[in-house]
PDB file of C-alpha atoms in Angstrom:
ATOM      1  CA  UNK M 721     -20.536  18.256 -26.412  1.00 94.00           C
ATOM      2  CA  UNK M 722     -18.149  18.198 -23.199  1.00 97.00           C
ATOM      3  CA  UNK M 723     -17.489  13.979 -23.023  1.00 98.00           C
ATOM      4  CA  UNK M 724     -16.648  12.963 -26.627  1.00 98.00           C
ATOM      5  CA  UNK M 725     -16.211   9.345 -27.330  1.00 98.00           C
ATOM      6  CA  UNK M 726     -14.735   8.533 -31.119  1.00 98.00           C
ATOM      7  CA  UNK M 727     -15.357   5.437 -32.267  1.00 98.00           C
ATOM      8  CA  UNK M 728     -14.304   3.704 -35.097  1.00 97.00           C
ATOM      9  CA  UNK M 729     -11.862   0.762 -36.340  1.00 95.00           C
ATOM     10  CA  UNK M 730      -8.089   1.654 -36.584  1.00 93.00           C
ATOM     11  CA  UNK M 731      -7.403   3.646 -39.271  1.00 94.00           C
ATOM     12  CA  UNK M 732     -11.184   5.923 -39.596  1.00 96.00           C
ATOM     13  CA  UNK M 733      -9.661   8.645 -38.325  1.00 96.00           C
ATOM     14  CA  UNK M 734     -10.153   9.239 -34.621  1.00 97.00           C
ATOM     15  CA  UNK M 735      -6.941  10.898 -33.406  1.00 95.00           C
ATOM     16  CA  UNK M 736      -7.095  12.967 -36.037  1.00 95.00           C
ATOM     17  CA  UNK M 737     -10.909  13.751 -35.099  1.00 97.00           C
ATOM     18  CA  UNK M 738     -10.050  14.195 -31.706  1.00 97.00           C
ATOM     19  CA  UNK M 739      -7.063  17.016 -32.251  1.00 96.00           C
ATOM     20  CA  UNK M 740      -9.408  19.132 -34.105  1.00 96.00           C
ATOM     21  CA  UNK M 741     -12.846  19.115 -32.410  1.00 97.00           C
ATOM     22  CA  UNK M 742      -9.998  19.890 -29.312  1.00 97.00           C
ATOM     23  CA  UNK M 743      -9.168  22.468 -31.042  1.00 96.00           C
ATOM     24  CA  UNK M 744     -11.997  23.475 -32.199  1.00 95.00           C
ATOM     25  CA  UNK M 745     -13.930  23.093 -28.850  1.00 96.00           C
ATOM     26  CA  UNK M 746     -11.186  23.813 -26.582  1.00 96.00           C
ATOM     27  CA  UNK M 747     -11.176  20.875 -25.047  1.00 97.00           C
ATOM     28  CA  UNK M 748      -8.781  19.062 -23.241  1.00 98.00           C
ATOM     29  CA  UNK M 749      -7.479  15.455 -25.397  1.00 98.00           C
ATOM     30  CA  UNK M 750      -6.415  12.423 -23.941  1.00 98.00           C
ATOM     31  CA  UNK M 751      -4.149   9.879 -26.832  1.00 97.00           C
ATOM     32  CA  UNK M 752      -4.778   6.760 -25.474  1.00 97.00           C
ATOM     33  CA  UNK M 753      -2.206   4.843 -27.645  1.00 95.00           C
ATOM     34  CA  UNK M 754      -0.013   7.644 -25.995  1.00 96.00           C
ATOM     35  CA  UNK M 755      -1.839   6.267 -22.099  1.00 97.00           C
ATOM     36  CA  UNK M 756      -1.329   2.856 -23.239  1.00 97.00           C
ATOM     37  CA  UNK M 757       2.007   2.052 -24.390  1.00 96.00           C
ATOM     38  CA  UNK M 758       4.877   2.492 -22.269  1.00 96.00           C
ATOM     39  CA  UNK M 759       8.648   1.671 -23.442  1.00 95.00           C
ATOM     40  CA  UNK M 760       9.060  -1.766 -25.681  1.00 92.00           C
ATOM     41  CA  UNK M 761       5.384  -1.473 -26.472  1.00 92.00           C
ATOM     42  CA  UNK M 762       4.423  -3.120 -22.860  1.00 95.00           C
ATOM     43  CA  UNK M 763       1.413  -1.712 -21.334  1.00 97.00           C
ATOM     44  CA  UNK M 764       1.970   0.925 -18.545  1.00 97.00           C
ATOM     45  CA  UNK M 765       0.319  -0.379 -15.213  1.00 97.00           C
ATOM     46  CA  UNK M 766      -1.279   3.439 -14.647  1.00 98.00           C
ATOM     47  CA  UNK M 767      -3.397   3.400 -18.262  1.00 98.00           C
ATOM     48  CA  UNK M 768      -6.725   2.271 -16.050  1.00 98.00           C
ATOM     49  CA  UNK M 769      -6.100   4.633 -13.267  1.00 98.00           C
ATOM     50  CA  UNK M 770      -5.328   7.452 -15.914  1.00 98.00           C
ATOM     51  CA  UNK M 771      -8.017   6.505 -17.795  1.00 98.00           C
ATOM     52  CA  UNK M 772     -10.439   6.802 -14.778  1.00 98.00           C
ATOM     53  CA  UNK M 773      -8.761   9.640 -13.985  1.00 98.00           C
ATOM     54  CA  UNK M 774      -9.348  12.340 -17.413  1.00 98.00           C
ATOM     55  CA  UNK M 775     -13.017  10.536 -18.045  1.00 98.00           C
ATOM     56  CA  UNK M 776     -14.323  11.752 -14.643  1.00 98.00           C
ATOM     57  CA  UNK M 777     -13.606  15.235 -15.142  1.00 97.00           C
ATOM     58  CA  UNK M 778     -16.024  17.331 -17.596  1.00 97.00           C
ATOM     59  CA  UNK M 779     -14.506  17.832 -19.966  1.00 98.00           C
ATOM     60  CA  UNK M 780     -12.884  15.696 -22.471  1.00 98.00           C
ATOM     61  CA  UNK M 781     -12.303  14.242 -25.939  1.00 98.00           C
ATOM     62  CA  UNK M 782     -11.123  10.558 -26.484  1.00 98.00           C
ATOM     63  CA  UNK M 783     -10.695   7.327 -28.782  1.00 98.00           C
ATOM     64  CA  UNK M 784     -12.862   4.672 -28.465  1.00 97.00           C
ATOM     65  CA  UNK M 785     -10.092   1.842 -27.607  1.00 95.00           C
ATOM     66  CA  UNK M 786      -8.822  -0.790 -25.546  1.00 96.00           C
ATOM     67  CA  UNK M 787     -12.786  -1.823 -24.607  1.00 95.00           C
ATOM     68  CA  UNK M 788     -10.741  -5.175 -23.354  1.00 95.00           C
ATOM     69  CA  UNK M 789      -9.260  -3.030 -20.840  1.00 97.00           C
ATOM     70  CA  UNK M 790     -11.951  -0.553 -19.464  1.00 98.00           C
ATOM     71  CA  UNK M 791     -15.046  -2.266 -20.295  1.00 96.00           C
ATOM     72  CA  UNK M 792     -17.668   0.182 -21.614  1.00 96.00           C
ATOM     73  CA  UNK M 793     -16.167   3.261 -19.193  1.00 98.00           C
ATOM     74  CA  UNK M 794     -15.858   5.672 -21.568  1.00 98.00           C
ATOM     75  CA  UNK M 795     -19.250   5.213 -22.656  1.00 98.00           C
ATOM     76  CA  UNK M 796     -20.680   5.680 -19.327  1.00 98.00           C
ATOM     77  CA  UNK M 797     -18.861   8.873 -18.834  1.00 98.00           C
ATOM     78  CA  UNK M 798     -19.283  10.507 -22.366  1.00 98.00           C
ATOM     79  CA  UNK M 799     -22.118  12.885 -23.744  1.00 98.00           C
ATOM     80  CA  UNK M 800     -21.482  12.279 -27.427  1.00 98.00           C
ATOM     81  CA  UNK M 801     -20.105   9.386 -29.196  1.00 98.00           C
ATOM     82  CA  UNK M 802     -19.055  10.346 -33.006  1.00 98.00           C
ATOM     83  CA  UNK M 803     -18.742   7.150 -34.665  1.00 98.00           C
ATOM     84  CA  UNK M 804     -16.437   7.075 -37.447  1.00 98.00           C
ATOM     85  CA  UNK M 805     -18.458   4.285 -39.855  1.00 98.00           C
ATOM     86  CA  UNK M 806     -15.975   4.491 -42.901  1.00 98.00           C
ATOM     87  CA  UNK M 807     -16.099   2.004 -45.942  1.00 97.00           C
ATOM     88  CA  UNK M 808     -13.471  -0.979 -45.767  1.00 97.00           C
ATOM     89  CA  UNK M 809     -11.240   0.522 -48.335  1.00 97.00           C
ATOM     90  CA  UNK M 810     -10.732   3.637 -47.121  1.00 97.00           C
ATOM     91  CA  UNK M 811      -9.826   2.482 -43.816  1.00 97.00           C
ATOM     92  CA  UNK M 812      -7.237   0.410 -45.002  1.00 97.00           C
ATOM     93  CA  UNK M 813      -6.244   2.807 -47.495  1.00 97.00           C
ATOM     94  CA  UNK M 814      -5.712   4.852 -44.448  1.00 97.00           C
ATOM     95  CA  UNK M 815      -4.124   2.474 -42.678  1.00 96.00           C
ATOM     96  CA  UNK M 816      -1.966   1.361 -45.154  1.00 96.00           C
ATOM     97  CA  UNK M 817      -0.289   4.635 -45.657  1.00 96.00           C
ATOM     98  CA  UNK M 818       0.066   6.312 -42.254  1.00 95.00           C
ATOM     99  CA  UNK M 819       1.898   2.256 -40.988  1.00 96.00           C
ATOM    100  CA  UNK M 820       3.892   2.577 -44.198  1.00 96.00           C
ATOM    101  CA  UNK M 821       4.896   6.668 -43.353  1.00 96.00           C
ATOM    102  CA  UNK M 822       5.692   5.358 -40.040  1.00 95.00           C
ATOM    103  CA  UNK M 823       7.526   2.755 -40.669  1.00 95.00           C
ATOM    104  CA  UNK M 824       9.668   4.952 -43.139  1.00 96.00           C
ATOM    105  CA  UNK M 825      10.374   7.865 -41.292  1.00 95.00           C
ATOM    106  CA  UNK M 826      10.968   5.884 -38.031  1.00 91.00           C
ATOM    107  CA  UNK M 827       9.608   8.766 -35.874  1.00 91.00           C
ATOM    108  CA  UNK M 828       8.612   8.076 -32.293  1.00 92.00           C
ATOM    109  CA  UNK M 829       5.164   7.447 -31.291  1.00 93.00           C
ATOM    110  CA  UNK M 830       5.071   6.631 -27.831  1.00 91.00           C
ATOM    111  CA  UNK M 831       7.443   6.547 -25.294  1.00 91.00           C
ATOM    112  CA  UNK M 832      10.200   5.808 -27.412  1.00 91.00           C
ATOM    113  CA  UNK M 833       8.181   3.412 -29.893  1.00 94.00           C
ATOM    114  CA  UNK M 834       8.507   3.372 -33.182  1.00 94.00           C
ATOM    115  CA  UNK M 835       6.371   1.404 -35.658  1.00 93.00           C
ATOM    116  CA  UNK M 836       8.790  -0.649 -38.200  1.00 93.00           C
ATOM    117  CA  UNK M 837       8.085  -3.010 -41.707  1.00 94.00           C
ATOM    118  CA  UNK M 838       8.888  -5.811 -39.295  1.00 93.00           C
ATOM    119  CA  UNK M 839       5.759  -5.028 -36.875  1.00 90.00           C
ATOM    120  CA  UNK M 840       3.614  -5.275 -39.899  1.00 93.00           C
ATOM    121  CA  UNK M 841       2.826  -9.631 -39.760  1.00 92.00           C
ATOM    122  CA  UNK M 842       1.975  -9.507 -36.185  1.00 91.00           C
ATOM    123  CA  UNK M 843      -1.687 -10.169 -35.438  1.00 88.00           C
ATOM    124  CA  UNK M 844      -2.411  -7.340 -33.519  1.00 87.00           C
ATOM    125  CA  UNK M 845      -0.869  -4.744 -36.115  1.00 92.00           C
ATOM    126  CA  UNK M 846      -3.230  -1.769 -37.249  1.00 92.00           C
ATOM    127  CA  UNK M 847      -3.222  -2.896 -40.842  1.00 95.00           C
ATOM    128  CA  UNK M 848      -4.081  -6.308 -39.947  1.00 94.00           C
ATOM    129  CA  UNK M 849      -6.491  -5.081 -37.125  1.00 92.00           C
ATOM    130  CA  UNK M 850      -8.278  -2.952 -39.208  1.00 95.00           C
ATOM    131  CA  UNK M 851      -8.850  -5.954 -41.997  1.00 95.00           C
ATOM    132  CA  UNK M 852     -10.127  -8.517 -40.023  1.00 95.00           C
ATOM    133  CA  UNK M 853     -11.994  -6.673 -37.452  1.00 95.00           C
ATOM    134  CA  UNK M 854     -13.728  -4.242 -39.674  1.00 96.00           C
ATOM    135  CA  UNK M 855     -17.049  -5.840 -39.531  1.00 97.00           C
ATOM    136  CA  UNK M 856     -16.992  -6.830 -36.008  1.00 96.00           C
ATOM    137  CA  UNK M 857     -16.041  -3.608 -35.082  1.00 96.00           C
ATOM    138  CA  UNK M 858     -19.090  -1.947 -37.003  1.00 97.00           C
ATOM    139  CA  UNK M 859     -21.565  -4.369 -35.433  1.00 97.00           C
ATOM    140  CA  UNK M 860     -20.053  -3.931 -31.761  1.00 96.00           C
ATOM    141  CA  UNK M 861     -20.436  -0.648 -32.261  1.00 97.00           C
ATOM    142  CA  UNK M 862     -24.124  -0.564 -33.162  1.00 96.00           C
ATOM    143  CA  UNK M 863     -24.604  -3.020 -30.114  1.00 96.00           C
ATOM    144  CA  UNK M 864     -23.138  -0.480 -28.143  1.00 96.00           C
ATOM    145  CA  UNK M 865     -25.202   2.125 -29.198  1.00 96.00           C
ATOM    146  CA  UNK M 866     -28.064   0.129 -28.476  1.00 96.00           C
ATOM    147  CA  UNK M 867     -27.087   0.262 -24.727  1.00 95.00           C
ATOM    148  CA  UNK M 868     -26.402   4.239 -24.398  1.00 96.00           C
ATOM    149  CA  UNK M 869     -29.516   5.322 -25.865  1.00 93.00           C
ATOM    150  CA  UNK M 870     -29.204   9.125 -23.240  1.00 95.00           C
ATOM    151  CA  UNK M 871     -25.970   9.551 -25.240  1.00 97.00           C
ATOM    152  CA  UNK M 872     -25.525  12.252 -28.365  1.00 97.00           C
ATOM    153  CA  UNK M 873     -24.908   9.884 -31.576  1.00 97.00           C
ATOM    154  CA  UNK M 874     -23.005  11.266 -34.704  1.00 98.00           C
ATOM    155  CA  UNK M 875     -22.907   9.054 -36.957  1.00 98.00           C
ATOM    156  CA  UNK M 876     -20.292   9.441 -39.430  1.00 98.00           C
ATOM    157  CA  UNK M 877     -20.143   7.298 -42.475  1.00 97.00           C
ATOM    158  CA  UNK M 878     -17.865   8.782 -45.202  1.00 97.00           C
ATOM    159  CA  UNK M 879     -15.039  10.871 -45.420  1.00 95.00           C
ATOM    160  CA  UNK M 880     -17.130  13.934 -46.765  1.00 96.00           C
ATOM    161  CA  UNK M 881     -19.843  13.448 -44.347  1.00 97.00           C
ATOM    162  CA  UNK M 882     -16.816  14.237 -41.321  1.00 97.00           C
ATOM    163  CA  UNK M 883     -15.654  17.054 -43.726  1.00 95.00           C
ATOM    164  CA  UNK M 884     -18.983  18.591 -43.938  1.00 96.00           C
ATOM    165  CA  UNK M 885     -19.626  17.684 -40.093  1.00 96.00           C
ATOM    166  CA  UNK M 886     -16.437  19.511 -38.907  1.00 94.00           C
ATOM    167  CA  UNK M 887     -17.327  22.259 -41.151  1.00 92.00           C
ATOM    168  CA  UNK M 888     -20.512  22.690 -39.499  1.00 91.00           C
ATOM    169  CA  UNK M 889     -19.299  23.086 -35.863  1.00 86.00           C
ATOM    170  CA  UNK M 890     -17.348  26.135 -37.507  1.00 67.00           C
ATOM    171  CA  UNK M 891     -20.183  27.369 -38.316  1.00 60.00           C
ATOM    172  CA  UNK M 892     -21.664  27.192 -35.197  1.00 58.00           C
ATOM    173  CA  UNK M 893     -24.023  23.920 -36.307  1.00 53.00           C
ATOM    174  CA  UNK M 894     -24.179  20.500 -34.436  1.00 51.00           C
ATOM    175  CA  UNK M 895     -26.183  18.431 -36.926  1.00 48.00           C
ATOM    176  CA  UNK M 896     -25.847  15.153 -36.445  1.00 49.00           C
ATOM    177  CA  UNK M 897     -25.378  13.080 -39.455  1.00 45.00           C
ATOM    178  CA  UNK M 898     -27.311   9.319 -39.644  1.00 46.00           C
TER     179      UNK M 898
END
């Protein structure tokens, strides 16, 4: 595991995922929220050319995002894809709490963003993201997989079974789960 690709809907978990097998692995992370958004939200014209830039090195650990952007890059470049398959609810019980902590504390995300209660009705929200694309983001997914058969799978598909995953690279085990 040098390339790793997380997948998952917003909310499963990936940036989180992504600090600690950096951590854990020493490897360099790339945020792409953090690539993406420049001031007022607006997308920064470098985020392909960045993008392009971190995946062709070797080594590397990512969110799988912005697919409308870079097309299936990522997936070309990674060794290992760890998709984060959570149930509905706790996605949006995920969700729900870390817009709603945001939104509170008013902290800066990106670039001088901050998330806010008004952001919440807009279509392409996390909260509303996560609801009505959780399903089409699951099946996408498997399509995906379908396509990268050369690539490491771990497929993730509870909040336990990353617990007990994570603990296992501690421990010096790389069992894939699913």
């Amino acid at each position: 595991m040098e390339r790793i690709l997380i997948s998952g809907i917003s909310g499963a978990g990936k940036t989180t995922l992504a600090g600690r097998l950096a951590d854990r692995l020493s490897l360099p992370r790339y945020e792409l929220d953090a690539l993406h958004h420049g001031p007022g939200w607006v997308k920064r014209p470098e985020f392909e050319d960045d993008v392009a830039r971190f995946s062709s090195g070797s080594r590397w650990v990512t969110e799988d995002q912005y697919h409308r952007l870079l097309g299936d890059l990522l997936w070309t470049r990674a060794d290992t894809v760890i998709w984060l398959d959570l149930p509905k609810h706790t996605v949006m019980t995920r969700v729900l709490r870390r817009s709603f902590t945001r939104a509170i504390d008013g902290r800066e995300l990106w670039n001088g963003n901050r998330e806010s209660f008004r952001d919440w009705p807009k279509p392409d929200h996390p909260i509303r993201w996560a609801w009505s694309n959780h399903q089409a983001r699951r099946e996408r997914t498997r399509q995906r997989i379908t396509h990268f058969l050369a690539l490491d799978i771990v497929h993730l598909a509870s909040a336990s079974e990353v617990r007990r995953w994570l603990g296992g690279l501690a421990d010096g085990g790389t069992d894939h789960a699913g």
